[in-house]
Tab-separated table of C-alpha atoms in Angstrom:
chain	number	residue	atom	x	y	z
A	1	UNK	CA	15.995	34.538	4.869
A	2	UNK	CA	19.392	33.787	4.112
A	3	UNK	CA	21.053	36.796	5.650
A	4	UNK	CA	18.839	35.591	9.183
A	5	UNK	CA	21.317	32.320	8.853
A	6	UNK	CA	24.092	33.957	8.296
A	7	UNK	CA	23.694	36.673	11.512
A	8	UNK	CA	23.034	33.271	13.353
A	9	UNK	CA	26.463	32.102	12.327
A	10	UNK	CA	25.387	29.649	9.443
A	11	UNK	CA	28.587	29.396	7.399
A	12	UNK	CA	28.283	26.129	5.632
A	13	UNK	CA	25.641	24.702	3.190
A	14	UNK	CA	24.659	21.520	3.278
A	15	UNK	CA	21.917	20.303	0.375
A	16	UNK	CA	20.816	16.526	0.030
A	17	UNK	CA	19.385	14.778	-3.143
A	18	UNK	CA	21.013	17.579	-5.625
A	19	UNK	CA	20.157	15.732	-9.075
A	20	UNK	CA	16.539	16.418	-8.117
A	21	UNK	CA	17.117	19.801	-9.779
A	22	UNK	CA	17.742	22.712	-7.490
A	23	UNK	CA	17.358	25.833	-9.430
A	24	UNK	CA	20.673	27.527	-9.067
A	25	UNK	CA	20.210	29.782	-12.034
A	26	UNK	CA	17.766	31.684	-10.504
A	27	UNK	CA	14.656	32.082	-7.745
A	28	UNK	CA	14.219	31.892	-4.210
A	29	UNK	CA	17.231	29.301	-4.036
A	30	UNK	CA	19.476	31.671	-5.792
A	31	UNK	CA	18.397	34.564	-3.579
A	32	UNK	CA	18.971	32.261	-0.571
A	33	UNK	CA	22.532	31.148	-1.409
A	34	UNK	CA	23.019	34.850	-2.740
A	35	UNK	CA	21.911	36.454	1.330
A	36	UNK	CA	23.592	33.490	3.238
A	37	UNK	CA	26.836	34.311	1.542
A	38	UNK	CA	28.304	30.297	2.895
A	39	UNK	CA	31.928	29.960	2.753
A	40	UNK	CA	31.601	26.405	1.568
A	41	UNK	CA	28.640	24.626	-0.116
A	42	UNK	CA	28.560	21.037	0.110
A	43	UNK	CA	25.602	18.897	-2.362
A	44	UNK	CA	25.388	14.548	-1.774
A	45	UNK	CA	23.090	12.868	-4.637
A	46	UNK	CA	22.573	9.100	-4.763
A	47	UNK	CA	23.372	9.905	-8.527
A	48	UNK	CA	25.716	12.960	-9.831
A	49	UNK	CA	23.587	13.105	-13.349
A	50	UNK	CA	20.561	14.581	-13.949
A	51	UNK	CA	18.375	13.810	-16.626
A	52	UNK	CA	18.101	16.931	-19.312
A	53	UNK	CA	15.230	17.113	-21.863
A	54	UNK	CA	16.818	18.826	-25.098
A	55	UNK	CA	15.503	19.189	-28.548
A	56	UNK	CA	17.653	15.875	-29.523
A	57	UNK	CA	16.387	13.690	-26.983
A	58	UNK	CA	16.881	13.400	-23.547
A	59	UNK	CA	20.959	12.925	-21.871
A	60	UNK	CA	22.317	12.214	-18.752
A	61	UNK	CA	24.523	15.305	-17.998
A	62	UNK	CA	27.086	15.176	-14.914
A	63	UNK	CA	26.342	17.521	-12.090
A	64	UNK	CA	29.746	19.420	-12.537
A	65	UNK	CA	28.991	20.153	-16.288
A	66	UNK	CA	25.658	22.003	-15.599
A	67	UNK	CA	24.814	25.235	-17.082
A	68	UNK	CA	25.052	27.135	-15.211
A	69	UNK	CA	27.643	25.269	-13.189
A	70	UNK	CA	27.144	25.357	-9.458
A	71	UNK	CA	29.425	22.376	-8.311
A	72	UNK	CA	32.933	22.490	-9.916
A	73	UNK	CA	33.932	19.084	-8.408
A	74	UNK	CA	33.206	15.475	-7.334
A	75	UNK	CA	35.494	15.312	-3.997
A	76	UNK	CA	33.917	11.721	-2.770
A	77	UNK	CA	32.625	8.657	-4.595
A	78	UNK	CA	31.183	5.587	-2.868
A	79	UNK	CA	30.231	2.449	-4.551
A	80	UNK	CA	27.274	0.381	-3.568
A	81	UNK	CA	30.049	-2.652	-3.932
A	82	UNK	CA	31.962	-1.032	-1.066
A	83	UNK	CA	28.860	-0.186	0.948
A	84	UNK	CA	28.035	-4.303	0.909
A	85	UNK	CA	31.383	-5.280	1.430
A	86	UNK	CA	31.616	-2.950	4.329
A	87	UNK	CA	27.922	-4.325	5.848
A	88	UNK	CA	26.133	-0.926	5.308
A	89	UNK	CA	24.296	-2.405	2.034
A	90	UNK	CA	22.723	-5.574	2.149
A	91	UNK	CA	23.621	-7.787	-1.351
A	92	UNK	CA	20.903	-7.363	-3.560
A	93	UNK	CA	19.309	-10.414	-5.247
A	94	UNK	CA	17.723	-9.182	-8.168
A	95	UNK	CA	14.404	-11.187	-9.956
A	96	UNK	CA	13.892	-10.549	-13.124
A	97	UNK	CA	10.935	-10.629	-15.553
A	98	UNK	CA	9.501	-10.170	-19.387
A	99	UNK	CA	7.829	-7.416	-19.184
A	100	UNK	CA	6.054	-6.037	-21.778
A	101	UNK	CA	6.513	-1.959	-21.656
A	102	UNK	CA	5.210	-1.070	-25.258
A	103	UNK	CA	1.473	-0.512	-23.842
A	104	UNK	CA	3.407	2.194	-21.487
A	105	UNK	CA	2.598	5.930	-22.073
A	106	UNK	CA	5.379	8.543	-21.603
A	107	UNK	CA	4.826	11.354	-20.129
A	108	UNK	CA	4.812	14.911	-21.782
A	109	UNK	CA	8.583	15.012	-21.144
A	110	UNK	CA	8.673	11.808	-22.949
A	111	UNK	CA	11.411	11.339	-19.739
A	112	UNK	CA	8.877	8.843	-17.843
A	113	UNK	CA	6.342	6.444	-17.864
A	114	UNK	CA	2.339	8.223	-17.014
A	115	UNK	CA	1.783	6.548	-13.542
A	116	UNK	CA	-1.566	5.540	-14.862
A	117	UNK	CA	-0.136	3.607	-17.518
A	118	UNK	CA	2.171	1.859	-15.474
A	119	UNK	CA	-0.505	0.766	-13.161
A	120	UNK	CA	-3.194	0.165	-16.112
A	121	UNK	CA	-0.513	-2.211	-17.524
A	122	UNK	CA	0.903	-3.808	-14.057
A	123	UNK	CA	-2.695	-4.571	-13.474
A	124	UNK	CA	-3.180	-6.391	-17.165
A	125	UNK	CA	-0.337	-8.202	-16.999
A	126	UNK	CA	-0.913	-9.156	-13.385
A	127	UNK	CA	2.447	-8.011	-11.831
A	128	UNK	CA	1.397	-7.032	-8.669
A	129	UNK	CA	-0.569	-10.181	-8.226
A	130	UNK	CA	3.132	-11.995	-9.080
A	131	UNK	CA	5.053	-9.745	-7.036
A	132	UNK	CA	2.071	-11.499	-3.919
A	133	UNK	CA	2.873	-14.896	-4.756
A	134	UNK	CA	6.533	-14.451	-4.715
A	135	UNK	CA	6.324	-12.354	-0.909
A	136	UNK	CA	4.336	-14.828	0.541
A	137	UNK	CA	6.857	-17.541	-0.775
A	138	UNK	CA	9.562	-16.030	0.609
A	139	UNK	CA	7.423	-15.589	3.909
A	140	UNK	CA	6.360	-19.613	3.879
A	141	UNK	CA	10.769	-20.043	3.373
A	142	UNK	CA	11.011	-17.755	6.666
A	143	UNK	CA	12.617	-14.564	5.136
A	144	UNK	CA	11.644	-11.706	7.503
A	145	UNK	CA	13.234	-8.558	5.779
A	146	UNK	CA	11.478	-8.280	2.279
A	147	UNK	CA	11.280	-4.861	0.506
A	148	UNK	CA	8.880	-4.581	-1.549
A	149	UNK	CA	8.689	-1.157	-4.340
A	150	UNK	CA	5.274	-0.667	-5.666
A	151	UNK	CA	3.548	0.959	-8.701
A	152	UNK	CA	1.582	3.602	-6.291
A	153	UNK	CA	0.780	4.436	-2.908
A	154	UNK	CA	-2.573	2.241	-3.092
A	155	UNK	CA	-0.739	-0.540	-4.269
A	156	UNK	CA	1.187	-0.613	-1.429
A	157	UNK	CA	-1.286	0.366	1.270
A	158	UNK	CA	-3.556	-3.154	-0.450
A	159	UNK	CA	0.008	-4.957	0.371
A	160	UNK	CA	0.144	-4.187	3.304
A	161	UNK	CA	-3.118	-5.235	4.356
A	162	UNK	CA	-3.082	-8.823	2.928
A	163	UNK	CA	0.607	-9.133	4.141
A	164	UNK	CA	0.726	-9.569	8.218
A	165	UNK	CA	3.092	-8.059	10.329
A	166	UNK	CA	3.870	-5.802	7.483
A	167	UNK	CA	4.162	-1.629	7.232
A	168	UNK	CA	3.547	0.648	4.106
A	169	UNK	CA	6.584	3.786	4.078
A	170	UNK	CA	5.824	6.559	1.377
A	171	UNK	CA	5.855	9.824	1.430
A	172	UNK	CA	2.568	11.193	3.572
A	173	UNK	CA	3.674	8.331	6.242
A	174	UNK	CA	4.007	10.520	9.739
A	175	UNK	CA	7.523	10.236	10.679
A	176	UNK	CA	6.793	8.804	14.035
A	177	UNK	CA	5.656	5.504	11.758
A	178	UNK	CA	7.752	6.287	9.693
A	179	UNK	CA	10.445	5.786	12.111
A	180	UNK	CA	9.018	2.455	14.149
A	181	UNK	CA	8.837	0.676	10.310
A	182	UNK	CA	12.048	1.364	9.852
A	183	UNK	CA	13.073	-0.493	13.245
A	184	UNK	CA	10.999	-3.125	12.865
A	185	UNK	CA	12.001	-4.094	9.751
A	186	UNK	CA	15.679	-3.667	10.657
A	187	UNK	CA	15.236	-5.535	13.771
A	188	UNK	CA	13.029	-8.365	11.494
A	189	UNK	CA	9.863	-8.171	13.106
């Protein structure tokens, strides 16, 4: 496949979300890199770690110190302090509360939380039913731009249908919808 690029004139890679653990050691990505032959391959992350499960525990291990090493440098940078100051990140205004995460289950990584535990316990310690109260506050005070991150997909779809003139993104939404939430909500409606 990645010889049919490179015929085509394909000459420079470009791979999003990198820390999310592309295989370059070995596999179909290898082989693709391997038959493209790119004269430059570029990867963007939101984070240049990526979390590594070893014997010792689990460590956050730079991109660029890999094994095997793929990326030998970090050419660009950008802080979420210059994003805001620069109007491309809106200021964040964190709420924060006790949360009790020892009834959490890890997963058999032991590098997450089980998605049913974090649900079970949201739903015993009423967070979700919290997190309501506090939208619809900030609705009643006129706020029209609210994003909300829930515990699971159903969570959010129950959100959205007690919350009007609201839309539910994740990952099986159609990108059509996908698209006109996005507007809306940057637009306020």
């Amino acid at each position: 496949l990645g010889k049919e690029f490179r015929e085509r004139g394909v000459e420079l890679l470009f791979i999003d979300e990198v820390h999310l653990g592309t295989d370059f050691s070995g596999g179909m990505f290898k082989n693709f890199i391997k038959d493209l032959k790119p004269k430059k391959v570029i990867g963007v992350s939101g984070t240049i770690y990526r979390l590594v499960s070893t014997l010792a525990g689990s460590k956050l291990v730079m991109l660029t110190k890999m094994r095997p090493k793929y990326f030998k440098n970090v050419i660009h940078t950008t802080q979420i302090s210059e994003l805001t100051s620069k109007g491309y990140w809106t200021p964040i205004d964190y709420e924060c509360y006790d949360f009790d995460d020892s009834k959490l289950d890890l997963n058999s990584t032991g590098n997450e939380f089980t998605k049913e535990s974090v649900i079970r316990v949201n739903n015993e310690l009423g967070i979700n039913n919290n997190i309501l109260i506090r939208l619809r506050t900030l609705l009643s005070q006129g706020y029209t731009r609210i994003l909300v991150f829930c515990d699971s997909v159903e969570t959010a779809l129950e959100m959205q249908e007690v919350i009007p003139d609201s839309a539910c993104v994740h990952a099986k939404t159609p990108k059509k919808e996908r698209t006109k939430a996005i507007e809306d909500f940057k637009s306020g409606k």
